[in-house]
CSV table of C-alpha atoms in Angstrom, one decimal:
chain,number,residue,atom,x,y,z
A,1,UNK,CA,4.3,-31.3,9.8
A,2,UNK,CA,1.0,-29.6,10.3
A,3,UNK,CA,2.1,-25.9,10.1
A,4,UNK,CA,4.1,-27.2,7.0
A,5,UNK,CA,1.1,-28.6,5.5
A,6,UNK,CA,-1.5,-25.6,6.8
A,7,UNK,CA,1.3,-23.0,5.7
A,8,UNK,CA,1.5,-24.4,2.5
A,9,UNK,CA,-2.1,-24.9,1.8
A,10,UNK,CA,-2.5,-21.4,2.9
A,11,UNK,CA,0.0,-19.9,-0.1
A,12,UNK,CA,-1.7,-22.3,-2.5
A,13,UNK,CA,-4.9,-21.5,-1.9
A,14,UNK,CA,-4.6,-17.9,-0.2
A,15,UNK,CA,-7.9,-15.9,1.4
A,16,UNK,CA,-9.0,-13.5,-1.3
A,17,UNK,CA,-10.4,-10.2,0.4
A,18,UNK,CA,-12.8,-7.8,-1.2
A,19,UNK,CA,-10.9,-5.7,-3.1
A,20,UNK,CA,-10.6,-1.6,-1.6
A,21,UNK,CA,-11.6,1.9,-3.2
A,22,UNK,CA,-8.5,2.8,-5.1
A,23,UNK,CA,-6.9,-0.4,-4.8
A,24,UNK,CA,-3.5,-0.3,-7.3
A,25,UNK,CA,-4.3,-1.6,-11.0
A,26,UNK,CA,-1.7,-3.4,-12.2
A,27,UNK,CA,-1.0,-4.3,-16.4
A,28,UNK,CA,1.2,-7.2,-17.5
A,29,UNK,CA,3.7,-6.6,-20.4
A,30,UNK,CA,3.7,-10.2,-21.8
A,31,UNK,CA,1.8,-13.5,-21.1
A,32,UNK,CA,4.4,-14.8,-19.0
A,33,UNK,CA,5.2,-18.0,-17.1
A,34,UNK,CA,6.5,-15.9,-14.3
A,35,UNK,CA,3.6,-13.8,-13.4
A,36,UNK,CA,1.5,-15.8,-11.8
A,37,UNK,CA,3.7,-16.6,-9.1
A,38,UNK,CA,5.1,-13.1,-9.0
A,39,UNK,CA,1.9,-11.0,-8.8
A,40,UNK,CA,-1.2,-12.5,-10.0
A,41,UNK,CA,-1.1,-15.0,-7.3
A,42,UNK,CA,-0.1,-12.5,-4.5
A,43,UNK,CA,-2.7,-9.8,-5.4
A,44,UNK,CA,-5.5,-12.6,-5.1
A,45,UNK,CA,-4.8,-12.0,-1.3
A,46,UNK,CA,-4.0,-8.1,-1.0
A,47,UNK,CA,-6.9,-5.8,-0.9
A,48,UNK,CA,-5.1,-3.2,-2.3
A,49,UNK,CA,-4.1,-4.6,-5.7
A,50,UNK,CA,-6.1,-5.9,-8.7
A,51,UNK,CA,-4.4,-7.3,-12.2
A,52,UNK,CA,-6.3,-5.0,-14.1
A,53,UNK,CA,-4.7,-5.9,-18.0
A,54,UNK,CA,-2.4,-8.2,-20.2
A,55,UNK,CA,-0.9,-7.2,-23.2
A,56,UNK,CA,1.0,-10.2,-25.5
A,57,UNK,CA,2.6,-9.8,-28.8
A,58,UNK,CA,0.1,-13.1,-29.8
A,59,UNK,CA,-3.6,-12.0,-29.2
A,60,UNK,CA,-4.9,-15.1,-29.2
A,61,UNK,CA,-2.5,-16.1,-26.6
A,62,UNK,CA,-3.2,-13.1,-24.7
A,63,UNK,CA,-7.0,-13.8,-24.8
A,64,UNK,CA,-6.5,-17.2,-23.3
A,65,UNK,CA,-3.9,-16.1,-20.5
A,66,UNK,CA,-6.6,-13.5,-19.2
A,67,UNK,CA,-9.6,-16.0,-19.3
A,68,UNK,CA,-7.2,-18.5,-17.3
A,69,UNK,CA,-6.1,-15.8,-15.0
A,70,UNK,CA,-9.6,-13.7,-14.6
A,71,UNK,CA,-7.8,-10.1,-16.0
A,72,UNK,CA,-10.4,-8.4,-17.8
A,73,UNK,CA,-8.8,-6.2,-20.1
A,74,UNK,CA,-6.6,-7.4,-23.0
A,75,UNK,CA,-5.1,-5.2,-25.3
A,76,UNK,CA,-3.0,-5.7,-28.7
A,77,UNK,CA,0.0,-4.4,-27.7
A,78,UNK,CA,2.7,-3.6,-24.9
A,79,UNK,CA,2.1,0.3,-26.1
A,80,UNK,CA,-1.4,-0.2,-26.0
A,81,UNK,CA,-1.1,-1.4,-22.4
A,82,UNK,CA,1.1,1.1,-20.8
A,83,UNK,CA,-1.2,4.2,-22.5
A,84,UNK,CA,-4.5,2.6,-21.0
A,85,UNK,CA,-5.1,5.3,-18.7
A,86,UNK,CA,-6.8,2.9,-15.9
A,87,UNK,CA,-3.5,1.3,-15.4
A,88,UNK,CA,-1.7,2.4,-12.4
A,89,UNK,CA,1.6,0.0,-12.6
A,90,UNK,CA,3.2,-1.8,-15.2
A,91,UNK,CA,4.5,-5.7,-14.2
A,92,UNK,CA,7.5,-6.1,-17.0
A,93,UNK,CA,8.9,-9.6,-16.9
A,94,UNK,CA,9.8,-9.6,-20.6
A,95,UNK,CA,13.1,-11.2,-21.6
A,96,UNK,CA,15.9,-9.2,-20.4
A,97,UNK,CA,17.2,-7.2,-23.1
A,98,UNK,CA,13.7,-5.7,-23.3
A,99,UNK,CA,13.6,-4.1,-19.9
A,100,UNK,CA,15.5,-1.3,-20.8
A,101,UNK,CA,13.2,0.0,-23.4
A,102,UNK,CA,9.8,-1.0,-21.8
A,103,UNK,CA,10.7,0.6,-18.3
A,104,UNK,CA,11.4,4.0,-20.0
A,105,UNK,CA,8.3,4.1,-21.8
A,106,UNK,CA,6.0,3.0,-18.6
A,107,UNK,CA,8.0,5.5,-16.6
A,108,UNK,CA,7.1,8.2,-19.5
A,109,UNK,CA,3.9,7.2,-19.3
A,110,UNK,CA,3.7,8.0,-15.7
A,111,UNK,CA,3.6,4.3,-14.6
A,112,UNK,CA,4.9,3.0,-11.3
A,113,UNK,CA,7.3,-0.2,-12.8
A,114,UNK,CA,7.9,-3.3,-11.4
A,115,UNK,CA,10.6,-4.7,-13.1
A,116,UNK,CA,12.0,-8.4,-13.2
A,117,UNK,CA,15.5,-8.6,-12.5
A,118,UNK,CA,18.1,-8.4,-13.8
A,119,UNK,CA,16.9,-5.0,-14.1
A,120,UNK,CA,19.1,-4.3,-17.5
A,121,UNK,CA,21.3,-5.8,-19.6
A,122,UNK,CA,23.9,-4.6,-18.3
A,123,UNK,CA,25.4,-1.4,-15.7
A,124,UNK,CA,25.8,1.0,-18.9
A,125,UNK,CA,21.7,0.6,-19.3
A,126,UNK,CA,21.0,0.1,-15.4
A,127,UNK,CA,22.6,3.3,-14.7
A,128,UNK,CA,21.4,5.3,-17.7
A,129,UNK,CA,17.3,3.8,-16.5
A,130,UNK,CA,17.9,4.3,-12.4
A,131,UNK,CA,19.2,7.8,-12.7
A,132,UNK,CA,17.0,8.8,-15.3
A,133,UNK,CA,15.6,12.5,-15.1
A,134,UNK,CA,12.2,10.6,-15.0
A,135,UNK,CA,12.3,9.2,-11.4
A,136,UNK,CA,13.9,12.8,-10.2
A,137,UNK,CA,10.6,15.0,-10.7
A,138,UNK,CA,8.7,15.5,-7.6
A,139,UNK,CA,5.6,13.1,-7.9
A,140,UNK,CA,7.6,10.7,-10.0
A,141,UNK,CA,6.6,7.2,-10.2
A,142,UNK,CA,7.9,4.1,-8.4
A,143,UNK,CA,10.9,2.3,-10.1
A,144,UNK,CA,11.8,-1.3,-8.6
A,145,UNK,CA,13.7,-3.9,-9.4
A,146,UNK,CA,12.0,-6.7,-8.1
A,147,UNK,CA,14.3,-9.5,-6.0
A,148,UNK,CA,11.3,-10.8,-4.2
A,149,UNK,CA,13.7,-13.0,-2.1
A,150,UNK,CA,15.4,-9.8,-0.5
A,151,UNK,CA,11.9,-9.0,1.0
A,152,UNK,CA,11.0,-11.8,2.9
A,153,UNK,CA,11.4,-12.4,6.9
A,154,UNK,CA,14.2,-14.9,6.8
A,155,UNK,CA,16.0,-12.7,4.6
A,156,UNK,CA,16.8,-9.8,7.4
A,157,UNK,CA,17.0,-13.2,10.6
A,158,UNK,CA,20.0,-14.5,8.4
A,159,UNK,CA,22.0,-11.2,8.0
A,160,UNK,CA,21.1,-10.2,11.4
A,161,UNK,CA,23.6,-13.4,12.6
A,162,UNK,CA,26.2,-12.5,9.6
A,163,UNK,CA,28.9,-9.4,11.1
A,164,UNK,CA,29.7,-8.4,7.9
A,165,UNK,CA,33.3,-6.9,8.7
A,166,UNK,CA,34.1,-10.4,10.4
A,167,UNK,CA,33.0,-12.1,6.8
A,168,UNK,CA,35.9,-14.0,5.9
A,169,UNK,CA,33.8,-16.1,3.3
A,170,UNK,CA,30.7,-16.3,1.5
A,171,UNK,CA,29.5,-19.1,-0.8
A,172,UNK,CA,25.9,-19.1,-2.6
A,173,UNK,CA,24.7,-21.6,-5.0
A,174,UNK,CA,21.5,-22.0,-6.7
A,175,UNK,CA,21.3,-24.5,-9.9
A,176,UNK,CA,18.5,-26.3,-11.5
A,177,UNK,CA,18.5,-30.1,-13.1
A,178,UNK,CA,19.8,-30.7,-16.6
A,179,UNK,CA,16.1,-30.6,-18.8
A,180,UNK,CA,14.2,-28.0,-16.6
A,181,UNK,CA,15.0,-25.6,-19.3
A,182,UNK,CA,16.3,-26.7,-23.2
A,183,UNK,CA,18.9,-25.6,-24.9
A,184,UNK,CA,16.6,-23.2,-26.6
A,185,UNK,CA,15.0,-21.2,-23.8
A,186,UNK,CA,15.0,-17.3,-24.3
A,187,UNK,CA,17.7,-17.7,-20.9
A,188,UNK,CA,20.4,-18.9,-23.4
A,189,UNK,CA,19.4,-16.0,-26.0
A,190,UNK,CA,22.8,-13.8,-26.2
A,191,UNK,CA,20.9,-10.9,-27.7
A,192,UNK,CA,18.5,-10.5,-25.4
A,193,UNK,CA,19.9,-10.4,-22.5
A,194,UNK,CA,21.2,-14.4,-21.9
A,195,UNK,CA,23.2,-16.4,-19.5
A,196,UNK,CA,23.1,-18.1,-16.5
A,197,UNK,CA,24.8,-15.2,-14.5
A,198,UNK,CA,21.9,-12.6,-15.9
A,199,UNK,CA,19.6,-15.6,-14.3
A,200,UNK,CA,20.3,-17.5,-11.2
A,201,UNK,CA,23.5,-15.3,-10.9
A,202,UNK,CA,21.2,-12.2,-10.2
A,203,UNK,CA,20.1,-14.0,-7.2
A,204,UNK,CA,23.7,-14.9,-5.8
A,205,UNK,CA,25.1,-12.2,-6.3
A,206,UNK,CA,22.8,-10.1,-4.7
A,207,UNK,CA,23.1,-12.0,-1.5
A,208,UNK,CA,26.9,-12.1,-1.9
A,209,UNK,CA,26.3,-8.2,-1.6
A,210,UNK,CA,23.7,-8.1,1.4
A,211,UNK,CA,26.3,-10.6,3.1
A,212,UNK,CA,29.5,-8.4,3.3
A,213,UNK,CA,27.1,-5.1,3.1
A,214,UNK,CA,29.3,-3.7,0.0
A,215,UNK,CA,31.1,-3.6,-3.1
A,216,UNK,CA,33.3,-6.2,-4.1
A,217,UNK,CA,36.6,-4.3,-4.9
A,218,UNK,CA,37.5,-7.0,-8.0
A,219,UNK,CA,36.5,-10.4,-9.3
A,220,UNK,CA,39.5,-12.3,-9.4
A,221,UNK,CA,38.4,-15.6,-11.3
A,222,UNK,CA,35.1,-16.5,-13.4
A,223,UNK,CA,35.0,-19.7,-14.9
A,224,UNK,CA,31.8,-20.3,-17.2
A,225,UNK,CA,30.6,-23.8,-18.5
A,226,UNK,CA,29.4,-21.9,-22.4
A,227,UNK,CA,26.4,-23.5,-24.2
A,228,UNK,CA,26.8,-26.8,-25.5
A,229,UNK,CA,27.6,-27.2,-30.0
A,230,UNK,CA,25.3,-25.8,-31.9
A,231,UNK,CA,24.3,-23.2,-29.4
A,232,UNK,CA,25.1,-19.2,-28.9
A,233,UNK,CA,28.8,-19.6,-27.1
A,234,UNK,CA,28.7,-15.9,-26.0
A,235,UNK,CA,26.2,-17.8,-23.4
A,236,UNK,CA,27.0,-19.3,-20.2
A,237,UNK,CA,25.2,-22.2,-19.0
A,238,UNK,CA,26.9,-22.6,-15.8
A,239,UNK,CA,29.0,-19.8,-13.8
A,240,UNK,CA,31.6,-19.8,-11.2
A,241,UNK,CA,33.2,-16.7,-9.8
A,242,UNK,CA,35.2,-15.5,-7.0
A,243,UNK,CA,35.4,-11.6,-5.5
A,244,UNK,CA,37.9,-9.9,-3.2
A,245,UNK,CA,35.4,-7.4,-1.1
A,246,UNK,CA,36.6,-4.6,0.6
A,247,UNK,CA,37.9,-6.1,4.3
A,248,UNK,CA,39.5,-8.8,2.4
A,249,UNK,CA,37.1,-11.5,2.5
A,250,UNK,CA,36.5,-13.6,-0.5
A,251,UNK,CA,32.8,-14.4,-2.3
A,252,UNK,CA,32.3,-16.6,-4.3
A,253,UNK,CA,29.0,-18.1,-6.4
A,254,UNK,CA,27.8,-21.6,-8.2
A,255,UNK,CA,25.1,-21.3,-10.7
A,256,UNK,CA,23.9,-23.7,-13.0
A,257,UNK,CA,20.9,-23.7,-15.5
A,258,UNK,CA,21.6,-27.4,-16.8
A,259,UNK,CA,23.2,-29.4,-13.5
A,260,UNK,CA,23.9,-32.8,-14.3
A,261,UNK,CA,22.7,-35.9,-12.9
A,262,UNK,CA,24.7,-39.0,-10.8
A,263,UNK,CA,23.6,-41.8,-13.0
A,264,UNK,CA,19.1,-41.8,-13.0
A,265,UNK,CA,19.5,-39.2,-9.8
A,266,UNK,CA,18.5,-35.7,-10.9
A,267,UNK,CA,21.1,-33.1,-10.1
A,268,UNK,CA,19.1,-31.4,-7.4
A,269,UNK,CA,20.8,-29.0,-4.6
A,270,UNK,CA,18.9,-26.7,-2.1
A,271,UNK,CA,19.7,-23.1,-3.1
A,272,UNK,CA,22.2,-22.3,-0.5
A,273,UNK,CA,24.8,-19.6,1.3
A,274,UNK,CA,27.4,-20.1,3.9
A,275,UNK,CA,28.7,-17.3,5.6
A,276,UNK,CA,32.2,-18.0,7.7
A,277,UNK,CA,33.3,-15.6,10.2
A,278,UNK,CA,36.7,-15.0,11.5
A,279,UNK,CA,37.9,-16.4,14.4
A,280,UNK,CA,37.3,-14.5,17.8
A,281,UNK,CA,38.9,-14.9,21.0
A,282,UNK,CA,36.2,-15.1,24.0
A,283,UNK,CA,36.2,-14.2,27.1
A,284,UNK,CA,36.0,-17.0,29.0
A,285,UNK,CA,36.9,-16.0,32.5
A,286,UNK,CA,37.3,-20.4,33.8
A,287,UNK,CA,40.5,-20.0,31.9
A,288,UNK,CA,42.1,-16.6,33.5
A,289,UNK,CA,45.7,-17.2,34.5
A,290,UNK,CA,45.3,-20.3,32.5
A,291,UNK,CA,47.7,-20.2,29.7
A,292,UNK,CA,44.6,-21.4,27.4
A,293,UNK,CA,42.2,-19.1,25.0
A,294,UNK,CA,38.7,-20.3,23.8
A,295,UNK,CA,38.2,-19.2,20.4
A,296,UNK,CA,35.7,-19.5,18.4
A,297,UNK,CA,34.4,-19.6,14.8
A,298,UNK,CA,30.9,-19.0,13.5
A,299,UNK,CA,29.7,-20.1,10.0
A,300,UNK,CA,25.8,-19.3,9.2
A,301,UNK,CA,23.7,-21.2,6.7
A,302,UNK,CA,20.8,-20.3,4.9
A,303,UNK,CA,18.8,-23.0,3.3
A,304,UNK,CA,16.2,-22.1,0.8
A,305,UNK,CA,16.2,-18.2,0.8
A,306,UNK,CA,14.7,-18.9,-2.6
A,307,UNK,CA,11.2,-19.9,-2.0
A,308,UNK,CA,11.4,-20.1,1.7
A,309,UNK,CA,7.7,-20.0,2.3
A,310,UNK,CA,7.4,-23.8,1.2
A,311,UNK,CA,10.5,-24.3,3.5
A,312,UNK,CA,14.0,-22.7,5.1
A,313,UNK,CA,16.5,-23.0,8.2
A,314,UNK,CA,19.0,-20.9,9.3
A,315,UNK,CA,22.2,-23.0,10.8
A,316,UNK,CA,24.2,-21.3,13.3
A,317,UNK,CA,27.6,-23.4,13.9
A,318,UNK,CA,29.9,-22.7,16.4
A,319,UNK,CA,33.0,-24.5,16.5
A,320,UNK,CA,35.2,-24.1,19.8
A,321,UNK,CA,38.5,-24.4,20.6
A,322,UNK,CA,40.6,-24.7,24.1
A,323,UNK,CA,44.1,-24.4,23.3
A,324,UNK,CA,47.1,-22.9,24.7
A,325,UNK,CA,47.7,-19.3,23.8
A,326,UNK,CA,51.6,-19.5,23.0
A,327,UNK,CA,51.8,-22.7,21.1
A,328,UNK,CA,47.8,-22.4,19.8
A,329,UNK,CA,47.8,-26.0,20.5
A,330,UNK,CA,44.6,-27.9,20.8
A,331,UNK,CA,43.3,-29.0,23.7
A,332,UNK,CA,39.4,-29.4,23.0
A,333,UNK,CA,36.9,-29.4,20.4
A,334,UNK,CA,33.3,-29.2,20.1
A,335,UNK,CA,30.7,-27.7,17.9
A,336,UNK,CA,27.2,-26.5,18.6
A,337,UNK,CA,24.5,-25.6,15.9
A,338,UNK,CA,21.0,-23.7,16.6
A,339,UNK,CA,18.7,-23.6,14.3
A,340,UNK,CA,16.5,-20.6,13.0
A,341,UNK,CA,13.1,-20.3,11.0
A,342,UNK,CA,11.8,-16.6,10.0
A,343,UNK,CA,8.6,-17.1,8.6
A,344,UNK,CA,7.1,-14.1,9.9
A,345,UNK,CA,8.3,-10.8,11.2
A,346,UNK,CA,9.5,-11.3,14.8
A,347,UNK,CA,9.5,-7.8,16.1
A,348,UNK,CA,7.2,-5.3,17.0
A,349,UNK,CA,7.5,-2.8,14.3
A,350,UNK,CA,7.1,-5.2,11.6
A,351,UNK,CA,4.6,-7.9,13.6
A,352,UNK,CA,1.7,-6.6,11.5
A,353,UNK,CA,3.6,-7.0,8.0
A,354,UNK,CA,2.3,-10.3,6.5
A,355,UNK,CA,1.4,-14.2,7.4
A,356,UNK,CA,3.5,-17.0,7.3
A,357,UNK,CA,2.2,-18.3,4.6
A,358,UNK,CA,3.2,-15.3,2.4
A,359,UNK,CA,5.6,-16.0,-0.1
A,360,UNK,CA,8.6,-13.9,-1.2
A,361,UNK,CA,6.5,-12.3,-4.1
A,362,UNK,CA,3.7,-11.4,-1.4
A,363,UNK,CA,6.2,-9.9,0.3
A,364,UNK,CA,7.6,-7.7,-2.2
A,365,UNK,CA,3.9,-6.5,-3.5
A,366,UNK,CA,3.0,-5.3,0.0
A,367,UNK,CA,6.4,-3.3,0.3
A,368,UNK,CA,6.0,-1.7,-3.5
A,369,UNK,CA,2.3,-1.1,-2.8
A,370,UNK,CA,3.0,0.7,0.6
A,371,UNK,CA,6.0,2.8,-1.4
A,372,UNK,CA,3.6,4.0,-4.0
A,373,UNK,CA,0.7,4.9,-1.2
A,374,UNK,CA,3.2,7.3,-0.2
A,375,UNK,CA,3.8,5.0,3.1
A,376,UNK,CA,7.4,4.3,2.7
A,377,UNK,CA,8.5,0.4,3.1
A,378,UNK,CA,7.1,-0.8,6.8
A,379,UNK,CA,9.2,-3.4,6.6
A,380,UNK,CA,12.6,-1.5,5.9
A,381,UNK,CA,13.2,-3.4,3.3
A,382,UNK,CA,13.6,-2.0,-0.5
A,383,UNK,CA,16.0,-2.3,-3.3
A,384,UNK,CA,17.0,1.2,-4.0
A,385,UNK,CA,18.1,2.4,-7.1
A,386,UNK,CA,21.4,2.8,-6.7
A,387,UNK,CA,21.6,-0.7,-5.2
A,388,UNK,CA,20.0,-2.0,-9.1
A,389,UNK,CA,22.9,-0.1,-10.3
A,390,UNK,CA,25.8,-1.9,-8.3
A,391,UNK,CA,24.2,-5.1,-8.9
A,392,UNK,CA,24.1,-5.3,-12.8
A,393,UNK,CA,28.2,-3.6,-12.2
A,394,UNK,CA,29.2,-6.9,-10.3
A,395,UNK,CA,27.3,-8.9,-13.1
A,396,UNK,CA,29.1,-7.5,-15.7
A,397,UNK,CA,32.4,-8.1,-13.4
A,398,UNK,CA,32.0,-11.4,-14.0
A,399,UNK,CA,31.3,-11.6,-17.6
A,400,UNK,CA,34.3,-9.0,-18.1
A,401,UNK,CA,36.6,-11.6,-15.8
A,402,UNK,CA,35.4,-14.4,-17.7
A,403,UNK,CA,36.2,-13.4,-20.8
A,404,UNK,CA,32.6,-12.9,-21.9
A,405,UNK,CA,30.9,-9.7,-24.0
A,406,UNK,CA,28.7,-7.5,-22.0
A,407,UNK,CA,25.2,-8.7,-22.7
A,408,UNK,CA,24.3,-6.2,-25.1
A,409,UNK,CA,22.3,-2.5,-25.3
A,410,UNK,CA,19.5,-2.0,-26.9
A,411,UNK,CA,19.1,2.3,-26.3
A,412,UNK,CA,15.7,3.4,-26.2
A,413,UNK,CA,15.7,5.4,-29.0
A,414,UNK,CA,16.5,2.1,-31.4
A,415,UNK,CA,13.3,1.0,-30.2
A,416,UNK,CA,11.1,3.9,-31.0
């Protein structure tokens, strides 16, 4: 309870170092509710990063974000923004049908971009903006798609007990309670990029990817809960699907902007995967000349991979079996769980990257910042771009499945 409470005091309230010669300024494209937790909190604690500018369609608004948040420049517009020539990075977390346009004009601009994900609206636009002449010029500027959860510690501890070509299921879920967001949130916007698959589906999907360490070869059902009458029904609200990946295992994904409650009990779950292995035969030599096998089947759990600073776990679950080896009849049972927390790096080469108290976001800064500094990614952690690409492609998989439009393309040239 005490390293729970220090650790968490510690994100809240993190150490603010003087800030370094040529430290990284960053502009915001919109006065966002996101931001704060994404970047203006986590450069408060890195020395090489300062939140330099805002920019807001609403001024006034815009004025009042950057008093609240200490950023000394505001200017009038996004274009403004992104021409200032003080600004190193551009932080887009504009609605998602936006990112498209706003990436390609940061990146013309010379601008390192971190973008909120879903990186696009959909693979047509992801693949058009991640292989974009732009990002092939020598010197060109840093391009990431920012799924903070993929950079933090507990992240690589839970894949490193997942054998990927043993997967023979994957489940991840992720919801939030009925009332958290209304009916009329910019997530339920069609045109813009909306749906619950574009939102908490970017997440599941993602780590139904990192789990079997490829492509899913086909989804093979999607069943969407659509906005409620009176609402956009090209829109999901909730989302389940199901993939067939390449060694024949089967993924498969709950999300749900609007869970319902049990009576005056919020529908609240822990963001969630379970990983189940195939069963393997040990070698157990006390049963040589036996006529009995000991096999054994391993599921993993991650709890939390969300916002695992406040809290996570790792279950590893063996279950055992003694049986005979020509009838496979039991003979024993018994099942023995270990449990795991990744708070930190654990081995050498990574030891110096971060404090436990660092969340996901902090994470993900330190990795971009290092990749712009010419310094690669000391953790090894990164979201390339072709892995943005494949991502928004098993998005749109389910959309296609479910009988859904694509969310739709804006091209950049509309936008000029």
């Amino acid at each position: 309870m005490i390293h729970f409470l220090r650790r968490n005091w510690a994100f809240a309230y993190p150490e603010k170092p003087a800030k370094s010669q040529g430290a990284l300024r960053i502009g915001l494209l919109g006065a966002s509710n996101i931001a704060p937790l994404a970047v203006i909190a986590p450069a408060k604690s890195h020395p090489d990063v300062i939140i330099a500018a805002v920019a807001a369609r609403d001024e006034k608004r815009a004025n009042a974000y950057a008093k609240l948040h200490g950023i000394p420049i505001v200017h009038t517009s996004y274009q403004e923004l992104i021409d200032d020539p003080s600004i190193d990075a551009i932080y887009i977390p504009l609605p998602n049908g936006l990112h498209y346009e706003w990436a390609i004009k940061a990146l013309r601009a010379n601008k390192h971009v971190l973008l909120e994900k879903p990186s696009t609206s959909n693979a047509s636009e992801a693949a058009s903006l991640f292989r974009h002449p732009l990002l092939k010029q020598p010197n060109a500027p840093i391009l990431l798609e920012a799924f903070h959860s993929r950079f933090h510690p507990v992240c690589a501890a839970f894949l490193e007990h997942v054998d990927k070509e043993k997967v023979v299921s994957a489940h991840a879920t992720l919801t939030c309670p009925k009332g958290v967001f209304p009916e009329t949130d910019i997530r339920f916007d069609y045109d813009i990029g909306g749906g619950v698959t574009m939102d908490m589906g970017a997440y599941t999907t993602l780590f139904l990817r990192l789990i079997f360490g490829t492509e899913p070869e086909e989804c093979l059902e999607a069943t969407p809960r659509l906005m409620p009458t009176g609402f956009d029904k090209r829109c999901d609200q909730a989302m389940n699907a199901k993939w067939r990946f390449p060694n024949g295992g089967i993924g498969t994904m709950h999300v749900d902007l609007s869970l319902r409650s049990l009576g005056p009990i919020p529908g609240v779950r822990l963001p969630m995967c379970e990983v189940v292995h195939d069963e393997m035969i040990l070698d157990d030599q006390s049963l040589d000349s036996s006529g009995k096998e000991h096999a054994v089947v391993k599921k993993v759990i991650i709890w939390n991979m969300i916002m695992p600073v406040i809290w996570h776990r790792i279950d590893i679950e063996k279950k055992h079996t003694i049986r005979k080896s020509a009838t496979k009849e039991t003979l024993k049972q018994w099942t023995t769980t270990e449990y795991e927390k990744a708070y930190t790096w654990k081995d050498e080469a990574r030891g110096g990257q971060g404090h436990d108290s660092w969340s996901t976001y902090r994470h993900q800064l330190e990795q971009f910042v290092h990749k712009i500094k010419g310094s690669g990614s000391p953790s090894g952690i990164w979201m390339d771009n072709e892995d943005s690409i494949k991502q928004m492609t098993m998005i749109d998989s389910a959309y296609k499945k479910a009988g859904l439009p694509l969310r739709p393309t804006r091209s950049y040239q509309e936008a000029l």
